[in-house]
Structure formats: structure tokens, C-alpha cells
Amino acid sequence: MTVEDLVGDYLINGYNQDAVKSSYKGKLSLSLGATKRIDAVWNNSGHQVQMGTGFFRDQILVINFTYLGEQNQYVKGVVTYQCFSKNVLDGFWSEKHGDPLFLLAEQAFKLTENNLLLD
């Protein structure tokens, strides 16, 4: 698998970094930057946009991300995906100032022309 194989849109399901593990759904869009780094944009539950940049090696995708949080401050974090195939990513993530007791999960499933679950 190459970094180019990962480019596309994915449906995501995940859990937030809190005690109740509140869940979210959304969309992840991966594109390739000029230096063959991955550019990522998450749209979680239709109201929060996160952006990041990452790299791919040995079937592992690592992305540093940021977003504007509830207190109008930028939140930073990192997500690591194991790439089972070009269509299925299994990840875990954490935020810089998040609760260290919780390492959260996120799964991503690539949208394809044959996939009827587009929205």
C-alpha cells in the first residue's frame, strides 16, 4: 500500500476523550500535499472541523491535528491509524491537554462508488 492509496473520503466512528466515552460520527477527508504528506480534514458530528498534517510508513498513518475548542482556544492532538487496507483505518488518539486516563478510538471506512452509505 502507498500513501496515494489512502487519499479519499471516509466515514468515521469514534469516542471522545472523556469519562463517559461519548461517541461521535463524521467524515474524514485525506488528500496528498505537495511533499507527499497527508492533509486531513475531519468534520465530526456535522459541527466541529479539525485539520491536520501527517505521514505514512509501514501501514501506519500518524496525523497531528488542531481545532478551535469550546473555550475559543486551539486544541492540539495526535491520531495514529493502523491501515488494515486502503479502505479501513483503525486509530487511537489523544489531545495535548486531554485527560491522560483516556486513550480514545476511531475507525474510518473509505467511501467508494459502490458504497451506498454516502450520507
Short mmCIF file of N, CA and C in Angstrom, two decimals:
data_model
loop_
_atom_site.label_atom_id
_atom_site.label_comp_id
_atom_site.label_asym_id
_atom_site.label_seq_id
_atom_site.Cartn_x
_atom_site.Cartn_y
_atom_site.Cartn_z
N MET A 1 0.85 -1.18 0.00
CA MET A 1 0.00 0.00 0.00
C MET A 1 0.90 1.24 0.00
N THR A 2 0.46 2.25 -0.74
CA THR A 2 1.21 3.51 -0.82
C THR A 2 0.38 4.63 -0.18
N VAL A 3 1.01 5.75 0.06
CA VAL A 3 0.31 6.89 0.63
C VAL A 3 -0.79 7.37 -0.31
N GLU A 4 -0.58 7.22 -1.62
CA GLU A 4 -1.60 7.63 -2.59
C GLU A 4 -2.88 6.81 -2.45
N ASP A 5 -2.76 5.55 -2.01
CA ASP A 5 -3.93 4.69 -1.83
C ASP A 5 -4.87 5.20 -0.74
N LEU A 6 -4.37 6.00 0.17
CA LEU A 6 -5.18 6.48 1.30
C LEU A 6 -6.01 7.71 0.97
N VAL A 7 -5.71 8.38 -0.12
CA VAL A 7 -6.43 9.59 -0.50
C VAL A 7 -7.90 9.27 -0.74
N GLY A 8 -8.78 10.11 -0.16
CA GLY A 8 -10.22 9.94 -0.35
C GLY A 8 -11.00 10.35 0.87
N ASP A 9 -12.29 10.05 0.85
CA ASP A 9 -13.20 10.39 1.94
C ASP A 9 -13.58 9.13 2.70
N TYR A 10 -13.71 9.27 4.02
CA TYR A 10 -14.01 8.15 4.91
C TYR A 10 -15.16 8.52 5.84
N LEU A 11 -15.98 7.54 6.16
CA LEU A 11 -16.93 7.68 7.26
C LEU A 11 -16.18 7.31 8.53
N ILE A 12 -16.39 8.09 9.60
CA ILE A 12 -15.69 7.79 10.85
C ILE A 12 -16.68 7.57 11.99
N ASN A 13 -16.27 6.71 12.91
CA ASN A 13 -16.97 6.47 14.17
C ASN A 13 -15.92 6.49 15.25
N GLY A 14 -16.19 7.19 16.35
CA GLY A 14 -15.18 7.26 17.39
C GLY A 14 -15.75 7.60 18.74
N TYR A 15 -14.83 7.71 19.70
CA TYR A 15 -15.17 8.05 21.08
C TYR A 15 -14.31 9.21 21.55
N ASN A 16 -14.93 10.13 22.29
CA ASN A 16 -14.23 11.31 22.79
C ASN A 16 -13.42 11.01 24.04
N GLN A 17 -12.52 11.95 24.35
CA GLN A 17 -11.60 11.81 25.48
C GLN A 17 -12.27 12.32 26.76
N ASP A 18 -13.28 11.56 27.22
CA ASP A 18 -13.96 11.91 28.45
C ASP A 18 -14.38 10.63 29.18
N ALA A 19 -14.80 10.78 30.42
CA ALA A 19 -15.10 9.62 31.26
C ALA A 19 -16.24 8.76 30.73
N VAL A 20 -17.21 9.37 30.07
CA VAL A 20 -18.36 8.61 29.57
C VAL A 20 -18.13 8.06 28.17
N LYS A 21 -16.97 8.39 27.58
CA LYS A 21 -16.65 7.95 26.23
C LYS A 21 -17.79 8.27 25.26
N SER A 22 -18.20 9.53 25.25
CA SER A 22 -19.26 9.93 24.33
C SER A 22 -18.82 9.66 22.89
N SER A 23 -19.74 9.20 22.09
CA SER A 23 -19.40 8.81 20.73
C SER A 23 -19.67 9.94 19.74
N TYR A 24 -19.07 9.82 18.59
CA TYR A 24 -19.30 10.77 17.51
C TYR A 24 -19.20 10.03 16.18
N LYS A 25 -19.76 10.64 15.16
CA LYS A 25 -19.68 10.16 13.79
C LYS A 25 -19.32 11.35 12.92
N GLY A 26 -18.81 11.09 11.76
CA GLY A 26 -18.47 12.18 10.87
C GLY A 26 -17.79 11.71 9.62
N LYS A 27 -17.01 12.62 9.05
CA LYS A 27 -16.33 12.36 7.79
C LYS A 27 -14.88 12.80 7.92
N LEU A 28 -13.99 12.02 7.34
CA LEU A 28 -12.57 12.34 7.27
C LEU A 28 -12.19 12.40 5.80
N SER A 29 -11.55 13.49 5.40
CA SER A 29 -11.06 13.63 4.03
C SER A 29 -9.54 13.69 4.05
N LEU A 30 -8.91 12.78 3.30
CA LEU A 30 -7.46 12.73 3.21
C LEU A 30 -7.03 13.12 1.81
N SER A 31 -6.08 14.03 1.72
CA SER A 31 -5.52 14.43 0.44
C SER A 31 -4.00 14.42 0.56
N LEU A 32 -3.34 14.52 -0.57
CA LEU A 32 -1.89 14.46 -0.59
C LEU A 32 -1.33 15.84 -0.85
N GLY A 33 -0.47 16.30 0.05
CA GLY A 33 0.18 17.60 -0.12
C GLY A 33 1.34 17.52 -1.10
N ALA A 34 1.92 18.65 -1.40
CA ALA A 34 3.00 18.74 -2.38
C ALA A 34 4.23 17.92 -1.98
N THR A 35 4.44 17.73 -0.69
CA THR A 35 5.61 16.99 -0.22
C THR A 35 5.27 15.54 0.14
N LYS A 36 4.14 15.04 -0.39
CA LYS A 36 3.65 13.68 -0.13
C LYS A 36 3.30 13.45 1.33
N ARG A 37 2.99 14.54 2.03
CA ARG A 37 2.43 14.42 3.37
C ARG A 37 0.92 14.36 3.23
N ILE A 38 0.27 13.74 4.18
CA ILE A 38 -1.19 13.66 4.18
C ILE A 38 -1.76 14.93 4.80
N ASP A 39 -2.73 15.53 4.14
CA ASP A 39 -3.52 16.63 4.69
C ASP A 39 -4.87 16.04 5.07
N ALA A 40 -5.32 16.30 6.29
CA ALA A 40 -6.55 15.70 6.80
C ALA A 40 -7.52 16.77 7.26
N VAL A 41 -8.81 16.53 6.99
CA VAL A 41 -9.88 17.39 7.50
C VAL A 41 -10.97 16.47 8.03
N TRP A 42 -11.30 16.62 9.32
CA TRP A 42 -12.39 15.89 9.95
C TRP A 42 -13.57 16.83 10.11
N ASN A 43 -14.75 16.33 9.86
CA ASN A 43 -15.98 17.05 10.17
C ASN A 43 -16.76 16.11 11.08
N ASN A 44 -16.67 16.37 12.38
CA ASN A 44 -17.25 15.48 13.39
C ASN A 44 -18.65 15.90 13.76
N SER A 45 -19.58 14.99 13.63
CA SER A 45 -20.98 15.19 14.00
C SER A 45 -21.58 16.43 13.36
N GLY A 46 -21.01 16.86 12.24
CA GLY A 46 -21.57 17.94 11.47
C GLY A 46 -21.35 19.34 12.02
N HIS A 47 -20.58 19.49 13.12
CA HIS A 47 -20.44 20.83 13.68
C HIS A 47 -19.01 21.20 14.08
N GLN A 48 -18.10 20.28 14.14
CA GLN A 48 -16.73 20.61 14.53
C GLN A 48 -15.78 20.19 13.42
N VAL A 49 -14.94 21.13 12.98
CA VAL A 49 -13.96 20.84 11.94
C VAL A 49 -12.57 20.81 12.56
N GLN A 50 -11.84 19.75 12.25
CA GLN A 50 -10.46 19.60 12.70
C GLN A 50 -9.58 19.45 11.47
N MET A 51 -8.35 19.97 11.57
CA MET A 51 -7.42 19.89 10.44
C MET A 51 -6.10 19.35 10.93
N GLY A 52 -5.40 18.63 10.05
CA GLY A 52 -4.12 18.09 10.44
C GLY A 52 -3.24 17.75 9.26
N THR A 53 -1.99 17.43 9.60
CA THR A 53 -1.00 17.02 8.62
C THR A 53 -0.25 15.82 9.18
N GLY A 54 0.02 14.84 8.30
CA GLY A 54 0.68 13.65 8.80
C GLY A 54 1.53 12.95 7.76
N PHE A 55 1.98 11.77 8.15
CA PHE A 55 2.85 10.97 7.30
C PHE A 55 2.49 9.50 7.42
N PHE A 56 2.91 8.72 6.43
CA PHE A 56 2.56 7.32 6.31
C PHE A 56 3.83 6.50 6.13
N ARG A 57 3.92 5.41 6.93
CA ARG A 57 5.05 4.49 6.79
C ARG A 57 4.67 3.14 7.40
N ASP A 58 5.03 2.07 6.73
CA ASP A 58 4.82 0.70 7.24
C ASP A 58 3.38 0.45 7.69
N GLN A 59 2.43 0.89 6.88
CA GLN A 59 0.99 0.71 7.12
C GLN A 59 0.49 1.47 8.35
N ILE A 60 1.24 2.47 8.78
CA ILE A 60 0.85 3.33 9.91
C ILE A 60 0.74 4.77 9.41
N LEU A 61 -0.38 5.42 9.74
CA LEU A 61 -0.61 6.82 9.39
C LEU A 61 -0.69 7.61 10.69
N VAL A 62 0.17 8.62 10.83
CA VAL A 62 0.20 9.48 12.02
C VAL A 62 -0.12 10.90 11.59
N ILE A 63 -1.11 11.51 12.28
CA ILE A 63 -1.53 12.87 11.92
C ILE A 63 -1.58 13.74 13.17
N ASN A 64 -0.90 14.87 13.13
CA ASN A 64 -1.04 15.90 14.17
C ASN A 64 -2.20 16.79 13.76
N PHE A 65 -3.12 17.03 14.70
CA PHE A 65 -4.31 17.81 14.34
C PHE A 65 -4.51 18.97 15.30
N THR A 66 -5.37 19.89 14.88
CA THR A 66 -5.75 21.04 15.70
C THR A 66 -7.18 21.43 15.36
N TYR A 67 -7.84 22.06 16.33
CA TYR A 67 -9.18 22.60 16.10
C TYR A 67 -9.45 23.68 17.15
N LEU A 68 -10.44 24.50 16.87
CA LEU A 68 -10.85 25.56 17.78
C LEU A 68 -11.83 24.98 18.78
N GLY A 69 -11.45 24.95 20.06
CA GLY A 69 -12.26 24.32 21.10
C GLY A 69 -13.38 25.20 21.63
N GLU A 70 -14.10 24.65 22.59
CA GLU A 70 -15.27 25.32 23.17
C GLU A 70 -14.94 26.63 23.86
N GLN A 71 -13.75 26.75 24.45
CA GLN A 71 -13.35 27.99 25.11
C GLN A 71 -12.63 28.94 24.16
N ASN A 72 -12.84 28.75 22.85
CA ASN A 72 -12.24 29.60 21.82
C ASN A 72 -10.72 29.55 21.86
N GLN A 73 -10.17 28.40 22.26
CA GLN A 73 -8.73 28.18 22.26
C GLN A 73 -8.43 26.99 21.35
N TYR A 74 -7.26 27.02 20.74
CA TYR A 74 -6.88 25.92 19.86
C TYR A 74 -6.48 24.70 20.67
N VAL A 75 -6.97 23.56 20.24
CA VAL A 75 -6.68 22.28 20.86
C VAL A 75 -5.81 21.50 19.88
N LYS A 76 -4.74 20.87 20.41
CA LYS A 76 -3.83 20.09 19.57
C LYS A 76 -3.85 18.64 20.04
N GLY A 77 -3.58 17.75 19.08
CA GLY A 77 -3.53 16.34 19.42
C GLY A 77 -2.88 15.54 18.32
N VAL A 78 -2.87 14.22 18.51
CA VAL A 78 -2.30 13.31 17.53
C VAL A 78 -3.20 12.09 17.41
N VAL A 79 -3.35 11.60 16.18
CA VAL A 79 -4.08 10.37 15.93
C VAL A 79 -3.14 9.43 15.15
N THR A 80 -3.19 8.16 15.50
CA THR A 80 -2.40 7.14 14.82
C THR A 80 -3.35 6.07 14.30
N TYR A 81 -3.28 5.81 13.00
CA TYR A 81 -4.13 4.80 12.37
C TYR A 81 -3.28 3.61 11.91
N GLN A 82 -3.74 2.43 12.22
CA GLN A 82 -3.21 1.24 11.58
C GLN A 82 -4.04 1.04 10.32
N CYS A 83 -3.37 0.94 9.18
CA CYS A 83 -4.07 0.85 7.90
C CYS A 83 -4.18 -0.63 7.52
N PHE A 84 -5.33 -1.22 7.83
CA PHE A 84 -5.56 -2.63 7.52
C PHE A 84 -5.64 -2.84 6.02
N SER A 85 -6.18 -1.85 5.33
CA SER A 85 -6.25 -1.83 3.87
C SER A 85 -6.41 -0.38 3.48
N LYS A 86 -6.48 -0.10 2.18
CA LYS A 86 -6.68 1.29 1.75
C LYS A 86 -8.09 1.77 2.06
N ASN A 87 -8.95 0.86 2.52
CA ASN A 87 -10.35 1.20 2.80
C ASN A 87 -10.71 1.19 4.28
N VAL A 88 -9.86 0.65 5.14
CA VAL A 88 -10.18 0.51 6.56
C VAL A 88 -9.00 0.98 7.41
N LEU A 89 -9.26 2.01 8.23
CA LEU A 89 -8.25 2.54 9.14
C LEU A 89 -8.75 2.38 10.58
N ASP A 90 -7.90 1.90 11.45
CA ASP A 90 -8.26 1.72 12.86
C ASP A 90 -7.30 2.57 13.69
N GLY A 91 -7.84 3.56 14.40
CA GLY A 91 -6.97 4.51 15.06
C GLY A 91 -7.21 4.71 16.53
N PHE A 92 -6.25 5.39 17.15
CA PHE A 92 -6.40 5.87 18.52
C PHE A 92 -5.81 7.27 18.56
N TRP A 93 -6.35 8.09 19.48
CA TRP A 93 -5.94 9.49 19.50
C TRP A 93 -5.97 10.05 20.92
N SER A 94 -5.29 11.17 21.07
CA SER A 94 -5.25 11.88 22.34
C SER A 94 -4.99 13.35 22.07
N GLU A 95 -5.50 14.20 22.96
CA GLU A 95 -5.26 15.64 22.86
C GLU A 95 -4.20 16.06 23.86
N LYS A 96 -3.48 17.11 23.55
CA LYS A 96 -2.37 17.57 24.38
C LYS A 96 -2.78 17.80 25.83
N HIS A 97 -3.92 18.44 26.05
CA HIS A 97 -4.36 18.72 27.42
C HIS A 97 -5.58 17.90 27.81
N GLY A 98 -5.80 16.79 27.10
CA GLY A 98 -6.92 15.90 27.41
C GLY A 98 -6.63 15.09 28.66
N ASP A 99 -7.64 14.41 29.15
CA ASP A 99 -7.50 13.57 30.33
C ASP A 99 -6.56 12.41 30.00
N PRO A 100 -5.41 12.31 30.68
CA PRO A 100 -4.43 11.26 30.36
C PRO A 100 -4.91 9.85 30.68
N LEU A 101 -6.03 9.73 31.37
CA LEU A 101 -6.56 8.40 31.68
C LEU A 101 -7.26 7.76 30.49
N PHE A 102 -7.50 8.54 29.45
CA PHE A 102 -8.29 8.04 28.33
C PHE A 102 -7.53 8.17 27.01
N LEU A 103 -7.34 7.03 26.35
CA LEU A 103 -6.79 6.97 25.00
C LEU A 103 -7.95 6.49 24.14
N LEU A 104 -8.38 7.30 23.21
CA LEU A 104 -9.64 7.05 22.52
C LEU A 104 -9.47 6.39 21.17
N ALA A 105 -10.56 5.85 20.66
CA ALA A 105 -10.54 5.08 19.42
C ALA A 105 -11.34 5.77 18.33
N GLU A 106 -10.92 5.50 17.08
CA GLU A 106 -11.66 5.98 15.92
C GLU A 106 -11.44 5.00 14.77
N GLN A 107 -12.51 4.65 14.10
CA GLN A 107 -12.43 3.80 12.92
C GLN A 107 -12.88 4.62 11.70
N ALA A 108 -12.23 4.36 10.57
CA ALA A 108 -12.56 5.07 9.34
C ALA A 108 -12.76 4.06 8.21
N PHE A 109 -13.84 4.25 7.46
CA PHE A 109 -14.20 3.35 6.36
C PHE A 109 -14.34 4.18 5.08
N LYS A 110 -13.52 3.86 4.09
CA LYS A 110 -13.46 4.67 2.87
C LYS A 110 -14.77 4.59 2.09
N LEU A 111 -15.21 5.75 1.63
CA LEU A 111 -16.37 5.84 0.75
C LEU A 111 -15.91 5.53 -0.67
N THR A 112 -16.64 4.66 -1.34
CA THR A 112 -16.31 4.30 -2.71
C THR A 112 -17.54 4.48 -3.58
N GLU A 113 -17.37 4.35 -4.87
CA GLU A 113 -18.51 4.48 -5.79
C GLU A 113 -19.56 3.41 -5.52
N ASN A 114 -19.15 2.26 -5.03
CA ASN A 114 -20.07 1.16 -4.74
C ASN A 114 -20.70 1.27 -3.36
N ASN A 115 -20.25 2.23 -2.56
CA ASN A 115 -20.73 2.38 -1.19
C ASN A 115 -22.00 3.24 -1.22
N LEU A 116 -23.12 2.69 -0.76
CA LEU A 116 -24.39 3.41 -0.79
C LEU A 116 -24.67 4.17 0.49
N LEU A 117 -23.72 4.21 1.42
CA LEU A 117 -23.92 4.88 2.70
C LEU A 117 -23.32 6.28 2.70
N LEU A 118 -23.46 6.99 1.62
CA LEU A 118 -22.79 8.28 1.48
C LEU A 118 -23.28 9.35 2.45
N ASP A 119 -24.51 9.40 2.83
CA ASP A 119 -24.95 10.40 3.81
C ASP A 119 -26.02 9.82 4.67
#
